[in-house]
Structures are given as C-alpha cells and as structure tokens.
Amino acid sequence: MPDALTPLPLQIAPSRKDDLIRELQDRALKLETQVEGLGDKYSDLRVEMRSEIASLRTQINDLKEDLEAGIKALGSKVDRVMGGKAVVTALVTLATSILGSGVVHLVVSIGK
C-alpha cells in the first residue's frame, strides 16, 4: 500500500472522469472490506487504510464537483446556442413574412 497517493491530473476528459470515479469507489470499497476483517493487533494498518479510504473519498468528491462544474458549463453553452438559434429563426421568420407581404402587395398592385 503506498504511503501517499499521487495527485490526479486536473484536466481529464469527462467520460474518463466517470470511469476514474468508479475505479476509486471500487478501490475504497475493497479497502473498507479489508479493514473490517483486520484484527486488533493490526491497529496501525487499520489506521493507515482508513486514512487512504478518506483520501480516496476526497478525490472522488473533487472529481464529482469538477465533473458537475463541467456539465453546468456545457449546459450554459448549449443554452446560449439554442437561444441564438431561436433569435435567428425569429429573424428569418420576420424577414420572410415581410418579404411575403411585400410580394403579395406587389402582385396586387401590378394586377390592378
């Protein structure tokens, strides 16, 4: 068991973060199971394992927060794109309406 965990890179792809969260959760669960099986004479090892479990839980929470922040940022970008699309659609509709009215007016004027 390592004495210190290596820090995780900050820039990880979202799908990879999901996988990493699952891997860390599995590792923490295995350690928790092993800690429960240790006898009283292994108190130092138990303390070390609980410390590593706490560190894993911290890393998991940090990754979840980072992933949620990324999802929120992506959602706001999608909202802006959809808002822009709605504005463009409204402008095109308005322009075709004005042009259509103008063409009808022109046809009626020429027909008289």
mmCIF file with all atom_site columns, C-alpha atoms in Angstrom:
data_model
loop_
_atom_site.group_PDB
_atom_site.id
_atom_site.type_symbol
_atom_site.label_atom_id
_atom_site.label_alt_id
_atom_site.label_comp_id
_atom_site.label_asym_id
_atom_site.label_entity_id
_atom_site.label_seq_id
_atom_site.pdbx_PDB_ins_code
_atom_site.Cartn_x
_atom_site.Cartn_y
_atom_site.Cartn_z
_atom_site.occupancy
_atom_site.B_iso_or_equiv
_atom_site.pdbx_formal_charge
_atom_site.auth_seq_id
_atom_site.auth_comp_id
_atom_site.auth_asym_id
_atom_site.auth_atom_id
_atom_site.pdbx_PDB_model_num
ATOM 1   C CA . MET A 1 1   ? 0.000   0.000  0.000   1.00 0.00 ? 1   MET A CA 1
ATOM 2   C CA . PRO A 1 2   ? 1.504   3.369  -0.947  1.00 0.00 ? 2   PRO A CA 1
ATOM 3   C CA . ASP A 1 3   ? 2.296   5.911  1.758   1.00 0.00 ? 3   ASP A CA 1
ATOM 4   C CA . ALA A 1 4   ? 0.948   8.808  -0.279  1.00 0.00 ? 4   ALA A CA 1
ATOM 5   C CA . LEU A 1 5   ? -1.424  8.922  -3.174  1.00 0.00 ? 5   LEU A CA 1
ATOM 6   C CA . THR A 1 6   ? -0.305  10.681 -6.312  1.00 0.00 ? 6   THR A CA 1
ATOM 7   C CA . PRO A 1 7   ? -2.407  13.725 -7.164  1.00 0.00 ? 7   PRO A CA 1
ATOM 8   C CA . LEU A 1 8   ? -4.793  13.316 -10.047 1.00 0.00 ? 8   LEU A CA 1
ATOM 9   C CA . PRO A 1 9   ? -4.376  15.435 -13.181 1.00 0.00 ? 9   PRO A CA 1
ATOM 10  C CA . LEU A 1 10  ? -6.881  18.281 -13.259 1.00 0.00 ? 10  LEU A CA 1
ATOM 11  C CA . GLN A 1 11  ? -7.685  18.146 -16.958 1.00 0.00 ? 11  GLN A CA 1
ATOM 12  C CA . ILE A 1 12  ? -9.292  14.759 -17.615 1.00 0.00 ? 12  ILE A CA 1
ATOM 13  C CA . ALA A 1 13  ? -11.977 14.092 -20.203 1.00 0.00 ? 13  ALA A CA 1
ATOM 14  C CA . PRO A 1 14  ? -15.490 13.853 -18.662 1.00 0.00 ? 14  PRO A CA 1
ATOM 15  C CA . SER A 1 15  ? -16.048 10.228 -19.706 1.00 0.00 ? 15  SER A CA 1
ATOM 16  C CA . ARG A 1 16  ? -12.667 9.332  -18.245 1.00 0.00 ? 16  ARG A CA 1
ATOM 17  C CA . LYS A 1 17  ? -13.591 11.124 -15.013 1.00 0.00 ? 17  LYS A CA 1
ATOM 18  C CA . ASP A 1 18  ? -16.671 8.936  -14.751 1.00 0.00 ? 18  ASP A CA 1
ATOM 19  C CA . ASP A 1 19  ? -14.557 5.817  -15.130 1.00 0.00 ? 19  ASP A CA 1
ATOM 20  C CA . LEU A 1 20  ? -11.996 7.122  -12.663 1.00 0.00 ? 20  LEU A CA 1
ATOM 21  C CA . ILE A 1 21  ? -14.716 7.844  -10.092 1.00 0.00 ? 21  ILE A CA 1
ATOM 22  C CA . ARG A 1 22  ? -15.981 4.267  -10.418 1.00 0.00 ? 22  ARG A CA 1
ATOM 23  C CA . GLU A 1 23  ? -12.460 2.869  -10.083 1.00 0.00 ? 23  GLU A CA 1
ATOM 24  C CA . LEU A 1 24  ? -11.795 4.947  -6.961  1.00 0.00 ? 24  LEU A CA 1
ATOM 25  C CA . GLN A 1 25  ? -15.127 3.905  -5.451  1.00 0.00 ? 25  GLN A CA 1
ATOM 26  C CA . ASP A 1 26  ? -14.304 0.238  -6.100  1.00 0.00 ? 26  ASP A CA 1
ATOM 27  C CA . ARG A 1 27  ? -10.889 0.653  -4.522  1.00 0.00 ? 27  ARG A CA 1
ATOM 28  C CA . ALA A 1 28  ? -12.359 2.391  -1.461  1.00 0.00 ? 28  ALA A CA 1
ATOM 29  C CA . LEU A 1 29  ? -14.971 -0.352 -1.087  1.00 0.00 ? 29  LEU A CA 1
ATOM 30  C CA . LYS A 1 30  ? -12.301 -3.073 -1.251  1.00 0.00 ? 30  LYS A CA 1
ATOM 31  C CA . LEU A 1 31  ? -10.226 -1.277 1.369   1.00 0.00 ? 31  LEU A CA 1
ATOM 32  C CA . GLU A 1 32  ? -13.247 -0.838 3.638   1.00 0.00 ? 32  GLU A CA 1
ATOM 33  C CA . THR A 1 33  ? -13.969 -4.553 3.345   1.00 0.00 ? 33  THR A CA 1
ATOM 34  C CA . GLN A 1 34  ? -10.365 -5.426 4.195   1.00 0.00 ? 34  GLN A CA 1
ATOM 35  C CA . VAL A 1 35  ? -10.327 -3.031 7.166   1.00 0.00 ? 35  VAL A CA 1
ATOM 36  C CA . GLU A 1 36  ? -13.381 -4.736 8.640   1.00 0.00 ? 36  GLU A CA 1
ATOM 37  C CA . GLY A 1 37  ? -11.552 -8.080 8.519   1.00 0.00 ? 37  GLY A CA 1
ATOM 38  C CA . LEU A 1 38  ? -8.450  -6.875 10.390  1.00 0.00 ? 38  LEU A CA 1
ATOM 39  C CA . GLY A 1 39  ? -7.969  -7.973 13.973  1.00 0.00 ? 39  GLY A CA 1
ATOM 40  C CA . ASP A 1 40  ? -6.995  -5.828 16.958  1.00 0.00 ? 40  ASP A CA 1
ATOM 41  C CA . LYS A 1 41  ? -3.282  -6.479 16.521  1.00 0.00 ? 41  LYS A CA 1
ATOM 42  C CA . TYR A 1 42  ? -3.305  -4.627 13.183  1.00 0.00 ? 42  TYR A CA 1
ATOM 43  C CA . SER A 1 43  ? -4.449  -1.263 14.534  1.00 0.00 ? 43  SER A CA 1
ATOM 44  C CA . ASP A 1 44  ? -1.645  0.653  12.775  1.00 0.00 ? 44  ASP A CA 1
ATOM 45  C CA . LEU A 1 45  ? -2.549  -0.914 9.441   1.00 0.00 ? 45  LEU A CA 1
ATOM 46  C CA . ARG A 1 46  ? -6.217  -0.202 10.098  1.00 0.00 ? 46  ARG A CA 1
ATOM 47  C CA . VAL A 1 47  ? -5.447  3.482  10.736  1.00 0.00 ? 47  VAL A CA 1
ATOM 48  C CA . GLU A 1 48  ? -3.368  3.706  7.566   1.00 0.00 ? 48  GLU A CA 1
ATOM 49  C CA . MET A 1 49  ? -6.084  2.037  5.488   1.00 0.00 ? 49  MET A CA 1
ATOM 50  C CA . ARG A 1 50  ? -8.759  4.338  6.899   1.00 0.00 ? 50  ARG A CA 1
ATOM 51  C CA . SER A 1 51  ? -6.556  7.295  6.051   1.00 0.00 ? 51  SER A CA 1
ATOM 52  C CA . GLU A 1 52  ? -6.243  6.078  2.478   1.00 0.00 ? 52  GLU A CA 1
ATOM 53  C CA . ILE A 1 53  ? -10.009 5.495  2.299   1.00 0.00 ? 53  ILE A CA 1
ATOM 54  C CA . ALA A 1 54  ? -10.580 9.087  3.444   1.00 0.00 ? 54  ALA A CA 1
ATOM 55  C CA . SER A 1 55  ? -8.142  10.296 0.793   1.00 0.00 ? 55  SER A CA 1
ATOM 56  C CA . LEU A 1 56  ? -9.944  8.276  -1.873  1.00 0.00 ? 56  LEU A CA 1
ATOM 57  C CA . ARG A 1 57  ? -13.299 9.702  -0.787  1.00 0.00 ? 57  ARG A CA 1
ATOM 58  C CA . THR A 1 58  ? -11.845 13.214 -1.022  1.00 0.00 ? 58  THR A CA 1
ATOM 59  C CA . GLN A 1 59  ? -10.557 12.545 -4.539  1.00 0.00 ? 59  GLN A CA 1
ATOM 60  C CA . ILE A 1 60  ? -13.940 11.116 -5.536  1.00 0.00 ? 60  ILE A CA 1
ATOM 61  C CA . ASN A 1 61  ? -15.757 14.203 -4.235  1.00 0.00 ? 61  ASN A CA 1
ATOM 62  C CA . ASP A 1 62  ? -13.304 16.526 -6.003  1.00 0.00 ? 62  ASP A CA 1
ATOM 63  C CA . LEU A 1 63  ? -13.801 14.665 -9.291  1.00 0.00 ? 63  LEU A CA 1
ATOM 64  C CA . LYS A 1 64  ? -17.582 14.753 -8.892  1.00 0.00 ? 64  LYS A CA 1
ATOM 65  C CA . GLU A 1 65  ? -17.535 18.508 -8.251  1.00 0.00 ? 65  GLU A CA 1
ATOM 66  C CA . ASP A 1 66  ? -15.252 19.061 -11.240 1.00 0.00 ? 66  ASP A CA 1
ATOM 67  C CA . LEU A 1 67  ? -17.488 16.909 -13.427 1.00 0.00 ? 67  LEU A CA 1
ATOM 68  C CA . GLU A 1 68  ? -20.619 18.760 -12.274 1.00 0.00 ? 68  GLU A CA 1
ATOM 69  C CA . ALA A 1 69  ? -18.955 22.118 -12.978 1.00 0.00 ? 69  ALA A CA 1
ATOM 70  C CA . GLY A 1 70  ? -18.065 20.928 -16.480 1.00 0.00 ? 70  GLY A CA 1
ATOM 71  C CA . ILE A 1 71  ? -21.604 19.745 -17.101 1.00 0.00 ? 71  ILE A CA 1
ATOM 72  C CA . LYS A 1 72  ? -23.020 23.091 -15.913 1.00 0.00 ? 72  LYS A CA 1
ATOM 73  C CA . ALA A 1 73  ? -20.628 24.983 -18.195 1.00 0.00 ? 73  ALA A CA 1
ATOM 74  C CA . LEU A 1 74  ? -21.585 22.786 -21.125 1.00 0.00 ? 74  LEU A CA 1
ATOM 75  C CA . GLY A 1 75  ? -25.279 23.269 -20.330 1.00 0.00 ? 75  GLY A CA 1
ATOM 76  C CA . SER A 1 76  ? -24.919 27.048 -20.318 1.00 0.00 ? 76  SER A CA 1
ATOM 77  C CA . LYS A 1 77  ? -23.126 26.927 -23.678 1.00 0.00 ? 77  LYS A CA 1
ATOM 78  C CA . VAL A 1 78  ? -25.922 24.781 -25.121 1.00 0.00 ? 78  VAL A CA 1
ATOM 79  C CA . ASP A 1 79  ? -28.490 27.230 -23.732 1.00 0.00 ? 79  ASP A CA 1
ATOM 80  C CA . ARG A 1 80  ? -26.699 30.125 -25.428 1.00 0.00 ? 80  ARG A CA 1
ATOM 81  C CA . VAL A 1 81  ? -26.556 28.252 -28.733 1.00 0.00 ? 81  VAL A CA 1
ATOM 82  C CA . MET A 1 82  ? -30.241 27.372 -28.525 1.00 0.00 ? 82  MET A CA 1
ATOM 83  C CA . GLY A 1 83  ? -31.072 30.997 -27.654 1.00 0.00 ? 83  GLY A CA 1
ATOM 84  C CA . GLY A 1 84  ? -29.059 32.182 -30.633 1.00 0.00 ? 84  GLY A CA 1
ATOM 85  C CA . LYS A 1 85  ? -30.818 29.671 -32.839 1.00 0.00 ? 85  LYS A CA 1
ATOM 86  C CA . ALA A 1 86  ? -34.191 30.949 -31.630 1.00 0.00 ? 86  ALA A CA 1
ATOM 87  C CA . VAL A 1 87  ? -33.190 34.547 -32.423 1.00 0.00 ? 87  VAL A CA 1
ATOM 88  C CA . VAL A 1 88  ? -32.002 33.599 -35.920 1.00 0.00 ? 88  VAL A CA 1
ATOM 89  C CA . THR A 1 89  ? -35.196 31.616 -36.529 1.00 0.00 ? 89  THR A CA 1
ATOM 90  C CA . ALA A 1 90  ? -37.307 34.593 -35.416 1.00 0.00 ? 90  ALA A CA 1
ATOM 91  C CA . LEU A 1 91  ? -35.368 36.956 -37.705 1.00 0.00 ? 91  LEU A CA 1
ATOM 92  C CA . VAL A 1 92  ? -35.733 34.614 -40.682 1.00 0.00 ? 92  VAL A CA 1
ATOM 93  C CA . THR A 1 93  ? -39.443 34.231 -39.982 1.00 0.00 ? 93  THR A CA 1
ATOM 94  C CA . LEU A 1 94  ? -39.867 38.002 -39.710 1.00 0.00 ? 94  LEU A CA 1
ATOM 95  C CA . ALA A 1 95  ? -37.888 38.612 -42.906 1.00 0.00 ? 95  ALA A CA 1
ATOM 96  C CA . THR A 1 96  ? -39.867 36.047 -44.907 1.00 0.00 ? 96  THR A CA 1
ATOM 97  C CA . SER A 1 97  ? -43.106 37.451 -43.521 1.00 0.00 ? 97  SER A CA 1
ATOM 98  C CA . ILE A 1 98  ? -42.153 40.970 -44.575 1.00 0.00 ? 98  ILE A CA 1
ATOM 99  C CA . LEU A 1 99  ? -40.942 39.789 -47.975 1.00 0.00 ? 99  LEU A CA 1
ATOM 100 C CA . GLY A 1 100 ? -44.066 37.694 -48.441 1.00 0.00 ? 100 GLY A CA 1
ATOM 101 C CA . SER A 1 101 ? -46.308 40.646 -47.616 1.00 0.00 ? 101 SER A CA 1
ATOM 102 C CA . GLY A 1 102 ? -44.315 42.823 -49.997 1.00 0.00 ? 102 GLY A CA 1
ATOM 103 C CA . VAL A 1 103 ? -44.614 40.299 -52.827 1.00 0.00 ? 103 VAL A CA 1
ATOM 104 C CA . VAL A 1 104 ? -48.366 39.974 -52.283 1.00 0.00 ? 104 VAL A CA 1
ATOM 105 C CA . HIS A 1 105 ? -48.710 43.753 -52.260 1.00 0.00 ? 105 HIS A CA 1
ATOM 106 C CA . LEU A 1 106 ? -46.624 43.980 -55.459 1.00 0.00 ? 106 LEU A CA 1
ATOM 107 C CA . VAL A 1 107 ? -48.715 41.328 -57.226 1.00 0.00 ? 107 VAL A CA 1
ATOM 108 C CA . VAL A 1 108 ? -51.958 43.033 -56.193 1.00 0.00 ? 108 VAL A CA 1
ATOM 109 C CA . SER A 1 109 ? -50.592 46.428 -57.357 1.00 0.00 ? 109 SER A CA 1
ATOM 110 C CA . ILE A 1 110 ? -49.496 45.068 -60.739 1.00 0.00 ? 110 ILE A CA 1
ATOM 111 C CA . GLY A 1 111 ? -52.763 43.219 -61.205 1.00 0.00 ? 111 GLY A CA 1
ATOM 112 C CA . LYS A 1 112 ? -54.852 46.403 -60.951 1.00 0.00 ? 112 LYS A CA 1
#
